[in-house]
PDB file of C-alpha atoms in Angstrom:
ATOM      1  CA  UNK N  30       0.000   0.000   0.000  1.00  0.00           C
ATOM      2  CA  UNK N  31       0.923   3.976  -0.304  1.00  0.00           C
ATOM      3  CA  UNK N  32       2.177   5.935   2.823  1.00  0.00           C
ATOM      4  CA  UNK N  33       3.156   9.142   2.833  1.00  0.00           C
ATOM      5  CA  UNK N  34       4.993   8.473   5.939  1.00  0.00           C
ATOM      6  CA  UNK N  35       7.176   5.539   4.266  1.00  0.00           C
ATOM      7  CA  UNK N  36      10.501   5.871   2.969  1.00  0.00           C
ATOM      8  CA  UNK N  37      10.604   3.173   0.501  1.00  0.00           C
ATOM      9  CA  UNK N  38       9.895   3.346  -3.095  1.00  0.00           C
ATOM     10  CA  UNK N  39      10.400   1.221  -5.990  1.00  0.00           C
ATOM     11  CA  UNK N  40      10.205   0.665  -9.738  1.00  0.00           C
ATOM     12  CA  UNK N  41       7.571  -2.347 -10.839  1.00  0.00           C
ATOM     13  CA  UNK N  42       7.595  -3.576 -14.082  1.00  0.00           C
ATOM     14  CA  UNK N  43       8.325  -7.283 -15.606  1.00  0.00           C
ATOM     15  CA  UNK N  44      10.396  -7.601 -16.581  1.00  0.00           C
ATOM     16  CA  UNK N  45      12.437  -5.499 -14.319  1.00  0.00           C
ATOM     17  CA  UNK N  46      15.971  -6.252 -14.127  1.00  0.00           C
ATOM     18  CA  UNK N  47      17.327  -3.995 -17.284  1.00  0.00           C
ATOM     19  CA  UNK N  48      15.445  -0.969 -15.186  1.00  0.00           C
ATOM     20  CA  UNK N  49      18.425   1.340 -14.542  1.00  0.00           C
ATOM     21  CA  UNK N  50      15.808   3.736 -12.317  1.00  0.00           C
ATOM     22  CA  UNK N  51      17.591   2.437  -8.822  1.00  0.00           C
ATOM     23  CA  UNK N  52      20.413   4.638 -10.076  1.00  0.00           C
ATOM     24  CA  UNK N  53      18.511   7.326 -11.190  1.00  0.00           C
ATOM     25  CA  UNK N  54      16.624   7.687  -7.946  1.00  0.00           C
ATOM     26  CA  UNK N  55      19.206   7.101  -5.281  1.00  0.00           C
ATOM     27  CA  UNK N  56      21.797   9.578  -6.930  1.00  0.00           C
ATOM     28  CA  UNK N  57      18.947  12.121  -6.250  1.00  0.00           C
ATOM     29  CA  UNK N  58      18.272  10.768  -3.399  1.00  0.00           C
ATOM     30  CA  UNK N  59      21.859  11.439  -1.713  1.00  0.00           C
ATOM     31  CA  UNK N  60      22.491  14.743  -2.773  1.00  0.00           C
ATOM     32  CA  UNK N  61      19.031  15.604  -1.058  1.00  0.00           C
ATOM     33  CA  UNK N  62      19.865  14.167   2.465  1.00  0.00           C
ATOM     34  CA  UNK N  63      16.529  12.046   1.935  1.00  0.00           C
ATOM     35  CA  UNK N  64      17.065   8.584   3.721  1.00  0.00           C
ATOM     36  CA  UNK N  65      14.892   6.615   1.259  1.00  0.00           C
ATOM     37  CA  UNK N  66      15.633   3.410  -0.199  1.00  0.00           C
ATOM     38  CA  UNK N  67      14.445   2.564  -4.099  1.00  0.00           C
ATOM     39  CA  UNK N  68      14.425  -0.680  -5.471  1.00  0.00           C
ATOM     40  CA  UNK N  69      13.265  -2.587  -8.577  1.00  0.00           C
ATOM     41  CA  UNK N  70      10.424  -5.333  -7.748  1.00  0.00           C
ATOM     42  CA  UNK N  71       9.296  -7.629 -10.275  1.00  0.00           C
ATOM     43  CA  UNK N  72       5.676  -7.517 -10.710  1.00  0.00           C
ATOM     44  CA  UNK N  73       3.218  -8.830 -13.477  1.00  0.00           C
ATOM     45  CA  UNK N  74      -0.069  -7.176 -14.091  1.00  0.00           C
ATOM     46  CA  UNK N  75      -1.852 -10.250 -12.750  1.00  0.00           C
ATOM     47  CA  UNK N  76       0.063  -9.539  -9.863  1.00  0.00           C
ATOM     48  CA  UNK N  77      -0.193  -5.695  -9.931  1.00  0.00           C
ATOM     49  CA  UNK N  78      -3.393  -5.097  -7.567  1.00  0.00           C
ATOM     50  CA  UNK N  79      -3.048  -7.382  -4.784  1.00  0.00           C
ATOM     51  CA  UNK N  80       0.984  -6.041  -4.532  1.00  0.00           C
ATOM     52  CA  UNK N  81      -0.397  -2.577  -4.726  1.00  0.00           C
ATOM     53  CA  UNK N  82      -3.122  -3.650  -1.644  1.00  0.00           C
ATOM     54  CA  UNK N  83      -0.795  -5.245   0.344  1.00  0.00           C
ATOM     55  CA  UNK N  84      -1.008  -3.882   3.957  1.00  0.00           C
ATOM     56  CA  UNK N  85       2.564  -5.836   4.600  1.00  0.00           C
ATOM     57  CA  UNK N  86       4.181  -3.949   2.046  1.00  0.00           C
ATOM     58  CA  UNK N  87       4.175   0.355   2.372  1.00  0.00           C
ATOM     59  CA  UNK N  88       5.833   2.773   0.026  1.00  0.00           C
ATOM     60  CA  UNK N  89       5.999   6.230  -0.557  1.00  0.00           C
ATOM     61  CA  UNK N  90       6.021   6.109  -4.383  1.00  0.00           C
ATOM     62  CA  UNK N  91       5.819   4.010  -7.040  1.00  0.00           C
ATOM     63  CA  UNK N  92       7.627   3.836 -10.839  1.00  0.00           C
ATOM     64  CA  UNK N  93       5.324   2.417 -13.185  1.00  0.00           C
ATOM     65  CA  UNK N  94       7.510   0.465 -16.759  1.00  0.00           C
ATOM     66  CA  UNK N  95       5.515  -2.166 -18.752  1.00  0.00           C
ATOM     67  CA  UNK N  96       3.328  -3.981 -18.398  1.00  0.00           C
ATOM     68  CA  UNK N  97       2.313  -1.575 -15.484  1.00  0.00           C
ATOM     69  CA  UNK N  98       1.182   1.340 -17.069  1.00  0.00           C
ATOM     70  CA  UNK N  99      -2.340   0.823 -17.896  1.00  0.00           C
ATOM     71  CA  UNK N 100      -3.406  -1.054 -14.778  1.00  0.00           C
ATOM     72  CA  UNK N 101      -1.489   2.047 -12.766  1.00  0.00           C
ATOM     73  CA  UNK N 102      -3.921   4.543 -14.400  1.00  0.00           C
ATOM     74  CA  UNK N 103      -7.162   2.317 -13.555  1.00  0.00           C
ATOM     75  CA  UNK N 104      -5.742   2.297  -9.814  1.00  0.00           C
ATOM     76  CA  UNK N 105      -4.959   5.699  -9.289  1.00  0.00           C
ATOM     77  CA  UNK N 106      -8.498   8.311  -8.447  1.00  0.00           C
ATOM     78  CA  UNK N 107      -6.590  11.217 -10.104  1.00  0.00           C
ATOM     79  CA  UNK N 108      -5.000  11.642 -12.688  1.00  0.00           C
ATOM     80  CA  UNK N 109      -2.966  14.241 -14.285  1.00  0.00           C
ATOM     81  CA  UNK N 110      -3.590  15.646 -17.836  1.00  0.00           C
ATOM     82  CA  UNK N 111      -0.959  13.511 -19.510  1.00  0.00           C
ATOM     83  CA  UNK N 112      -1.990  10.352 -17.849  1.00  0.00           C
ATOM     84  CA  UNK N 113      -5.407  11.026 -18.367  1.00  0.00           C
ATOM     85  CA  UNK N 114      -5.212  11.464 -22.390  1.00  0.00           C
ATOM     86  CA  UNK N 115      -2.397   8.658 -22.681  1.00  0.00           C
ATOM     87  CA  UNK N 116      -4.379   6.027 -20.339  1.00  0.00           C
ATOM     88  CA  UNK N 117      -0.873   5.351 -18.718  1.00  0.00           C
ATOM     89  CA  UNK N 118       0.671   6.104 -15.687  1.00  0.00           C
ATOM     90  CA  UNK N 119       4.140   5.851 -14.632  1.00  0.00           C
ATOM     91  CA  UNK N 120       4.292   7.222 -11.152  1.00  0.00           C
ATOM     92  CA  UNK N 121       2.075   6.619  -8.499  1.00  0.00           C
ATOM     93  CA  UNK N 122       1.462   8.589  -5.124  1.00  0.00           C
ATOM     94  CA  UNK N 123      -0.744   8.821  -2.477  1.00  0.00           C
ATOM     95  CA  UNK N 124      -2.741  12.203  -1.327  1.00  0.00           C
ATOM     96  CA  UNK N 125      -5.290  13.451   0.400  1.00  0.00           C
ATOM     97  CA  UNK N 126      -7.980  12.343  -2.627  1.00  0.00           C
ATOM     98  CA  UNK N 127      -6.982   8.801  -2.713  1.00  0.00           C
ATOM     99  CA  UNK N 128      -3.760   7.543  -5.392  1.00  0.00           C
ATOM    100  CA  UNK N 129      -2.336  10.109  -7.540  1.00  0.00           C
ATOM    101  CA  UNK N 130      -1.237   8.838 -11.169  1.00  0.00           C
ATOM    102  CA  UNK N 131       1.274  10.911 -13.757  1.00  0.00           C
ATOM    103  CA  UNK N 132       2.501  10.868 -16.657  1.00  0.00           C
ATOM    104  CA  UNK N 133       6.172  12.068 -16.794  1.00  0.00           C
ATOM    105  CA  UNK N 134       7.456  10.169 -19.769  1.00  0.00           C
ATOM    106  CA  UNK N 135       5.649  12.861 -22.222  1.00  0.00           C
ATOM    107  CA  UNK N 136       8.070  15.561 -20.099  1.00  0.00           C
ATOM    108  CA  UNK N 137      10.621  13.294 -19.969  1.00  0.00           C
ATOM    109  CA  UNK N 138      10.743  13.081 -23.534  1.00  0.00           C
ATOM    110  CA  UNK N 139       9.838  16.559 -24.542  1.00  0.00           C
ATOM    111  CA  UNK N 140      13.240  17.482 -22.301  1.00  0.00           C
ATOM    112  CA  UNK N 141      15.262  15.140 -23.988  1.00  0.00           C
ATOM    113  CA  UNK N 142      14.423  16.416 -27.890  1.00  0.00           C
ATOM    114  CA  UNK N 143      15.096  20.024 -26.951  1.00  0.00           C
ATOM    115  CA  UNK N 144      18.529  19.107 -25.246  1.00  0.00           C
ATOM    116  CA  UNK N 145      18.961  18.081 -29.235  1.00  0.00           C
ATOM    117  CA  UNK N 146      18.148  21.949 -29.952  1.00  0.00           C
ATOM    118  CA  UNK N 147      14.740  21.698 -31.256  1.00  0.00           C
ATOM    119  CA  UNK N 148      12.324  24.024 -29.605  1.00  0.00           C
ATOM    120  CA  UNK N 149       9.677  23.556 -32.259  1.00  0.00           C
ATOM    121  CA  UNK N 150       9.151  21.583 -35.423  1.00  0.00           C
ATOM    122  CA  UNK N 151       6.348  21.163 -38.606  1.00  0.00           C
ATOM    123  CA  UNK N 152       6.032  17.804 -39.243  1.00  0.00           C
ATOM    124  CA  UNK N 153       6.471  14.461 -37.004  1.00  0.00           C
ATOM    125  CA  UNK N 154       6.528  10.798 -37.330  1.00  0.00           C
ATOM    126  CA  UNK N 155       6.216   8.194 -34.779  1.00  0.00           C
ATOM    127  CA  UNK N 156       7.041   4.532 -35.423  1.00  0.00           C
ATOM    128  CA  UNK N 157       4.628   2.080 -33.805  1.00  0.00           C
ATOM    129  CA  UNK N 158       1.667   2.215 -32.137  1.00  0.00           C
ATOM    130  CA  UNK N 159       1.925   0.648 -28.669  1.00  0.00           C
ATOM    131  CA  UNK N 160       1.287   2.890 -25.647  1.00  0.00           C
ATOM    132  CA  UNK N 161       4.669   4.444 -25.918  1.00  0.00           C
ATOM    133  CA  UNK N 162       3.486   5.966 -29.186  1.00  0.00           C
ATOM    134  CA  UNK N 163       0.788   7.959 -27.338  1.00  0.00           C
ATOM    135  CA  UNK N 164       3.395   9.450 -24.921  1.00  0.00           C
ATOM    136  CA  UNK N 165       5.396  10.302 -28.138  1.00  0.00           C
ATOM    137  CA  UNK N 166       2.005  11.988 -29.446  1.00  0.00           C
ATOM    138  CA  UNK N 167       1.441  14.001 -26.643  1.00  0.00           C
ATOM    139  CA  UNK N 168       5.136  15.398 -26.698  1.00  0.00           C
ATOM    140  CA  UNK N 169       5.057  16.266 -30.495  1.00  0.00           C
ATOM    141  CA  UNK N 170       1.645  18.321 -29.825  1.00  0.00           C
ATOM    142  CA  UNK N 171       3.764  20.002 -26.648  1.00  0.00           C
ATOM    143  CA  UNK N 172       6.573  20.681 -28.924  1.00  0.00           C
ATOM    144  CA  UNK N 173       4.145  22.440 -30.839  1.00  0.00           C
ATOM    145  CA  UNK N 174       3.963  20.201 -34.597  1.00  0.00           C
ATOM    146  CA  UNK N 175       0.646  20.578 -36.156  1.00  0.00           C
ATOM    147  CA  UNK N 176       1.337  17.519 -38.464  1.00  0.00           C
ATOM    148  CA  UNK N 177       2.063  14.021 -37.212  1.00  0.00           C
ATOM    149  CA  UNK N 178       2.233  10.772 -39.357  1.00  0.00           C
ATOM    150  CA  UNK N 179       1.895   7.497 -37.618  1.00  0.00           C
ATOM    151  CA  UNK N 180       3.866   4.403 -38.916  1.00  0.00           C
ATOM    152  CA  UNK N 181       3.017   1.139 -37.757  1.00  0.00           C
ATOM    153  CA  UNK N 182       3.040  -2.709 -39.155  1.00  0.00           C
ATOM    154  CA  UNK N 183      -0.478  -2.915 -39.000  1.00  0.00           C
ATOM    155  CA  UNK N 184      -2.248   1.083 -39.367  1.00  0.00           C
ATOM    156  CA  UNK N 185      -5.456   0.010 -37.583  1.00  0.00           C
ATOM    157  CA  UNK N 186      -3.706  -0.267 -34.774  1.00  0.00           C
ATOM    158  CA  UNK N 187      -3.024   3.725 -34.960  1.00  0.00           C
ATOM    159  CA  UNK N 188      -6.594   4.218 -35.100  1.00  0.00           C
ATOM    160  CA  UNK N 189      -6.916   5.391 -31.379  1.00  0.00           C
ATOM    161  CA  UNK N 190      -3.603   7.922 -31.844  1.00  0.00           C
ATOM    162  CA  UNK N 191      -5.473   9.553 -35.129  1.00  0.00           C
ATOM    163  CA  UNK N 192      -8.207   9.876 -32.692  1.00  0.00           C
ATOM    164  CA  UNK N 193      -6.477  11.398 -30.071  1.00  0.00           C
ATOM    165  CA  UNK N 194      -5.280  13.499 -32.520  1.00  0.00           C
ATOM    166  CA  UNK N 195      -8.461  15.415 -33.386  1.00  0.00           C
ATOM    167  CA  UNK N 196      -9.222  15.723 -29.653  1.00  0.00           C
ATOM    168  CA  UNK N 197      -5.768  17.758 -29.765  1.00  0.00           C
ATOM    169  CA  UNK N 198      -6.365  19.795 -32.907  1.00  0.00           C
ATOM    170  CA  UNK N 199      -3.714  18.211 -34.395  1.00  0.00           C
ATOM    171  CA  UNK N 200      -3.668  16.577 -37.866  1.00  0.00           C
ATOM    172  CA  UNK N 201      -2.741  12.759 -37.585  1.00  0.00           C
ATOM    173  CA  UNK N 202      -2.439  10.261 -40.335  1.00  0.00           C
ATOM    174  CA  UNK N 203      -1.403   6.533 -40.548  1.00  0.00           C
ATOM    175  CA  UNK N 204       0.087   4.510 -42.705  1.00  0.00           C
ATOM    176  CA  UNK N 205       2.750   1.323 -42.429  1.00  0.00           C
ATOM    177  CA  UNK N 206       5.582   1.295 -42.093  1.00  0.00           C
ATOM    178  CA  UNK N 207       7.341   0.535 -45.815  1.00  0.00           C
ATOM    179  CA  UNK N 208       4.928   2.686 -47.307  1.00  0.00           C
ATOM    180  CA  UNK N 209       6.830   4.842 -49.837  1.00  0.00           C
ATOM    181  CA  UNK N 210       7.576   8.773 -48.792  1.00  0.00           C
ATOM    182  CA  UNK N 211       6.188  11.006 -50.223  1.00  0.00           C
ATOM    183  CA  UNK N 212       8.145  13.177 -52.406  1.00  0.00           C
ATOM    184  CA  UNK N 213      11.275  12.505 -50.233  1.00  0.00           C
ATOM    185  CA  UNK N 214      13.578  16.146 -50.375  1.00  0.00           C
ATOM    186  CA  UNK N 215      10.668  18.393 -50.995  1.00  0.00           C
ATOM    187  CA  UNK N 216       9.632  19.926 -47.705  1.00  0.00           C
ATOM    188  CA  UNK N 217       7.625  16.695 -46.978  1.00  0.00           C
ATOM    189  CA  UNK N 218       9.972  15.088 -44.806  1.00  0.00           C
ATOM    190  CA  UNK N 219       9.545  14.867 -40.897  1.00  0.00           C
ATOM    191  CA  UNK N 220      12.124  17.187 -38.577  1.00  0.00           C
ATOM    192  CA  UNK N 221      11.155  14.723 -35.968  1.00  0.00           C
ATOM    193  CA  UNK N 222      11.026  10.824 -35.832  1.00  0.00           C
ATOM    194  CA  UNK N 223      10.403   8.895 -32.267  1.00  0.00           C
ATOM    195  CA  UNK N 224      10.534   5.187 -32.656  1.00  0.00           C
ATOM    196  CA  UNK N 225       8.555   3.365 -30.315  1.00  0.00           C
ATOM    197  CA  UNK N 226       9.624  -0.396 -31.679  1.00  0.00           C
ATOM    198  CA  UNK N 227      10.782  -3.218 -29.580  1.00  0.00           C
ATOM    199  CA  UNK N 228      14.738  -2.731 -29.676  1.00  0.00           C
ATOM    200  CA  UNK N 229      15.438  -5.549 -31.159  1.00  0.00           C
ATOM    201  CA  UNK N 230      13.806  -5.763 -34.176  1.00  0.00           C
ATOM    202  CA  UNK N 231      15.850  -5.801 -37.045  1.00  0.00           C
ATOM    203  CA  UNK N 232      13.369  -3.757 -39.828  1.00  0.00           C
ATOM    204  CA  UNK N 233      13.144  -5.073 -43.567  1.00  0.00           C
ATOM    205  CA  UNK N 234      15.170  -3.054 -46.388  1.00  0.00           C
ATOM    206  CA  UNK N 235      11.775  -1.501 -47.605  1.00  0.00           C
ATOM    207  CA  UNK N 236      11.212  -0.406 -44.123  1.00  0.00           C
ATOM    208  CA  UNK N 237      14.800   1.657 -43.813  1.00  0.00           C
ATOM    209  CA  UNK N 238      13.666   3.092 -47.254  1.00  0.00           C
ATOM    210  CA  UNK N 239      11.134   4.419 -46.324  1.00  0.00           C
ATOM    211  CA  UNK N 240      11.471   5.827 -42.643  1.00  0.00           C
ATOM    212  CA  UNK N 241      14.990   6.915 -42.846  1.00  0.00           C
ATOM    213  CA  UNK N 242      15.286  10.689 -43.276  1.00  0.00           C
ATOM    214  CA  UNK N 243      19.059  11.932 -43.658  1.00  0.00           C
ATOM    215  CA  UNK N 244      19.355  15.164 -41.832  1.00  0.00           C
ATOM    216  CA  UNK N 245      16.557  14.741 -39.474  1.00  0.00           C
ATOM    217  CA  UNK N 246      16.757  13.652 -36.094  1.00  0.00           C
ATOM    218  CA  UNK N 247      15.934  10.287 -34.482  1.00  0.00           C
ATOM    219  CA  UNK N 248      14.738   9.218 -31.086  1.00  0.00           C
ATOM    220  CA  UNK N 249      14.801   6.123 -30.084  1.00  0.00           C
ATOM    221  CA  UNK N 250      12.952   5.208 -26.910  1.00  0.00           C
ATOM    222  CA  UNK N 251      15.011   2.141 -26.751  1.00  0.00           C
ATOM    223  CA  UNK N 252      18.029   2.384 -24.401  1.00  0.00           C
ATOM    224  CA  UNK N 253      18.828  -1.322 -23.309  1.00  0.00           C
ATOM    225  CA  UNK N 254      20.580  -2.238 -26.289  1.00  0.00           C
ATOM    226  CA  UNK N 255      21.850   0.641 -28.866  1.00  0.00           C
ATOM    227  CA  UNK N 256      22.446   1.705 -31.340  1.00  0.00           C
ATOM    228  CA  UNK N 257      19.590  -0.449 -32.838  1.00  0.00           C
ATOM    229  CA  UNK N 258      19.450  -1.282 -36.030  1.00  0.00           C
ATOM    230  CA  UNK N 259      17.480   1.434 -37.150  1.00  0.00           C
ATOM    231  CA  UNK N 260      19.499   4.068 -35.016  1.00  0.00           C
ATOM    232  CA  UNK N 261      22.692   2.627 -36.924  1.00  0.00           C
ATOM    233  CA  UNK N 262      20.342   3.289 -40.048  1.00  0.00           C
ATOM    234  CA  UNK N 263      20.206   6.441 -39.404  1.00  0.00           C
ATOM    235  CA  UNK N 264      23.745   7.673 -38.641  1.00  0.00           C
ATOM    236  CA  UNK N 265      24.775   5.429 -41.295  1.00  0.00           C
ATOM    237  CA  UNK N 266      22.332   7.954 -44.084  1.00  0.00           C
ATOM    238  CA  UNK N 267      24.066  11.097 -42.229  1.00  0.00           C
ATOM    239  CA  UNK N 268      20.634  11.607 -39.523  1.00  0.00           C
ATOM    240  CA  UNK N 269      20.984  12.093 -36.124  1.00  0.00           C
ATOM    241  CA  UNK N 270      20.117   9.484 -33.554  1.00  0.00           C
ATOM    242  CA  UNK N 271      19.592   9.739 -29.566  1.00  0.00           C
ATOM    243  CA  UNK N 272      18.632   6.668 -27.291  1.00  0.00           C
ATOM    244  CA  UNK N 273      16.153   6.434 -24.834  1.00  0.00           C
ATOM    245  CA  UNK N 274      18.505   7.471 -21.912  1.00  0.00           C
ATOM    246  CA  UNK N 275      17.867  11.210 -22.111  1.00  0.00           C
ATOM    247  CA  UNK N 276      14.105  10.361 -21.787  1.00  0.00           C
ATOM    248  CA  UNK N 277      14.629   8.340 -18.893  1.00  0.00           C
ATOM    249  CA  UNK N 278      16.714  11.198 -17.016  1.00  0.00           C
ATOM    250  CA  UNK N 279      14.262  13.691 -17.662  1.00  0.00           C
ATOM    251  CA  UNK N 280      11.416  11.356 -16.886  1.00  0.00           C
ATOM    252  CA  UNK N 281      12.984  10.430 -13.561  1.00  0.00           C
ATOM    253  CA  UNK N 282      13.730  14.347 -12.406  1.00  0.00           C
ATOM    254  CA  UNK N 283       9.828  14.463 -12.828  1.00  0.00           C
ATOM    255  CA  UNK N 284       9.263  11.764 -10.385  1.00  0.00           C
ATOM    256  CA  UNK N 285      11.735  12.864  -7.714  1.00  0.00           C
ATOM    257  CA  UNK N 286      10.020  15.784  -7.852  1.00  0.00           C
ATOM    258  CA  UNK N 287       6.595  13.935  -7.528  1.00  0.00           C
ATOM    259  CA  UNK N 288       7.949  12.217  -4.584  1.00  0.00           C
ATOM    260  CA  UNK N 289       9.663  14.678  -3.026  1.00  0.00           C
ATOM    261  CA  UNK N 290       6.751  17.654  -3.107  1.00  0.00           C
ATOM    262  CA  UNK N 291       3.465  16.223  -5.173  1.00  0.00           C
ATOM    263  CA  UNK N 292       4.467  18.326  -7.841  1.00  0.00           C
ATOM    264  CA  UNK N 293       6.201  17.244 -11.052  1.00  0.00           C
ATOM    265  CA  UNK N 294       6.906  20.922 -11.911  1.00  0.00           C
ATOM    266  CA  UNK N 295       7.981  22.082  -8.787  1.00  0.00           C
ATOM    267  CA  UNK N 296      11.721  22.649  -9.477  1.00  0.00           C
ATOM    268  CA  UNK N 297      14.131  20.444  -7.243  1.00  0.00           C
ATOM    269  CA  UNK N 298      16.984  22.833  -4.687  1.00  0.00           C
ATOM    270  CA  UNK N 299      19.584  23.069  -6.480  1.00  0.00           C
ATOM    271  CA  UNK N 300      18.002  21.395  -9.563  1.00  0.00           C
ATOM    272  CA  UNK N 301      21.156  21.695 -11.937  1.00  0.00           C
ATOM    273  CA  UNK N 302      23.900  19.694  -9.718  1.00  0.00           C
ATOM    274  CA  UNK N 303      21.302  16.641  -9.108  1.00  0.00           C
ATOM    275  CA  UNK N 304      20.678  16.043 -12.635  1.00  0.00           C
ATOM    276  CA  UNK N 305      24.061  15.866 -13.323  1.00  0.00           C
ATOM    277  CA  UNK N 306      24.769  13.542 -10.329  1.00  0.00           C
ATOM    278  CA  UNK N 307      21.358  11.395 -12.257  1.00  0.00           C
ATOM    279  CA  UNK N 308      23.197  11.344 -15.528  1.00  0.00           C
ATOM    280  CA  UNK N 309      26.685  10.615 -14.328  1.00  0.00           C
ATOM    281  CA  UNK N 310      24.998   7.646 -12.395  1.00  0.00           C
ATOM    282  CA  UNK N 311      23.135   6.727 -15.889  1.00  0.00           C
ATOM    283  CA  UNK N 312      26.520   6.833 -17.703  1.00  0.00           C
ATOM    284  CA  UNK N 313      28.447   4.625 -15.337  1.00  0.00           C
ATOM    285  CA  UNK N 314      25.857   2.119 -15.237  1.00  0.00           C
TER     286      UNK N 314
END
């Protein structure tokens, strides 16, 4: 169960032993003087409730990874704005109206594409359609791009992100993935490109044809085995590429801020030298 007054928290996820959050988290930890301990716990979704119930077990926070995410937002009674339009929750609190649920992989990722120097862009593209692909909506429409194309094996499966779409104003079309571009070179081309595939997977020919786009930049949500083939791709056409480790960073500042003071914009003391301390702890990992 969630206690305020606890001092333990914990990533749950399964699988859970790639999770590199421990470091994240007890770097920040340290530097604030906060005694709290953070551990990974492996926990299936069949699993998920009665863990989250257990009156044995108390913690002051949870980190939601896969398969997690969805059952975290039906447990939580509020919900902020990101985890409310995505369906998923990654961090979990209580408060004084019951189990508090965010989002911070949409900020998480929205930090880590301006760190690459781009404030704003025109056109997007997202590869895949699983439930990171709505986080990656949500931070293309915060990043301000008014035209998003969705590539996925099967399009039908993009139906709910074209939908989501019009509730956000935004125009959102879907297509698979080794369908030709469209007039490649002639302003049609995305700035933008986050790939939401399984790391992994090795795509066809046809597909590196027709999602590679030299000069524009790549993010790759994947950051337990890189480059991936399509981030090697990539560099190899002259594109940019970034892993999934920025994301995580910036996802995890969020949530010590969550645990820390309920508020995942609520800037941390001294902000600036515990991020670094995160990311040094990322690198050595």
């Amino acid at each position: 169960m969630l206690s305020a007054d606890a001092t333990r928290l914990a990533v749950w996820g399964d699988p859970i032993a790639h999770s590199r959050s421990p470091q994240l988290h007890t770097a920040a930890y340290a530097l604030l003087g906060l005694p709290w301990t953070y551990e990974r716990r492996r926990v299936s979704e069949a699993q998920f409730d009665a863990a989250l119930a257990d009156p044995t077990e108390t913690w002051r926070g949870l980190s939601l990874t896969m398969p997690l995410k969805h059952v975290g937002a039906k447990a939580a009674t509020v919900l902020d704005r990101a985890a409310q339009l995505s369906g998923a929750v990654n961090t979990l609190v209580p408060g004084d109206e019951g189990i508090l649920g965010f989002n911070t992989d949409v900020a998480g990722l929205v930090a880590a594409i301006r760190e690459q120097g781009i404030e704003r862009a025109t056109r997007g593209r997202i590869l895949g359609a699983g439930a990171t692909a709505t986080s990656a909506l949500l931070a293309l429409e915060a990043l301000g791009v008014p035209e998003v194309e969705i590539r996925a094996r099967r399009p039908d499966a993009a139906r709910h992100l074209v939908a989501l779409g019009g509730q956000l104003d935004l125009h959102v079309t879907a297509a698979p993935l080794d369908a030709p571009r469209t007039r490649p070179g002639a302003g049609t081309d995305p700035e933008l490109t986050i790939a939401t595939l399984p790391g992994d997977a090795e795509p066809a020919a046809s597909v590196l044809d027709a999602v590679v786009v030299p000069g524009g930049l790549l993010v790759d949500v994947v950051y337990g085995t890189w480059p991936t083939p399509l981030a090697r791709a990539w560099e190899d056409a002259g594109g940019r590429a970034v892993s999934g480790l920025p994301m995580l960073l910036h996802q995890a500042v969020r949530q010590v801020r969550i645990f820390t003071t309920g508020d995942a914009d609520q800037p941390l003391p001294s902000e600036s030298v515990i991020v670094a301390s995160m990311r040094r702890a990322l690198m050595e990992d």
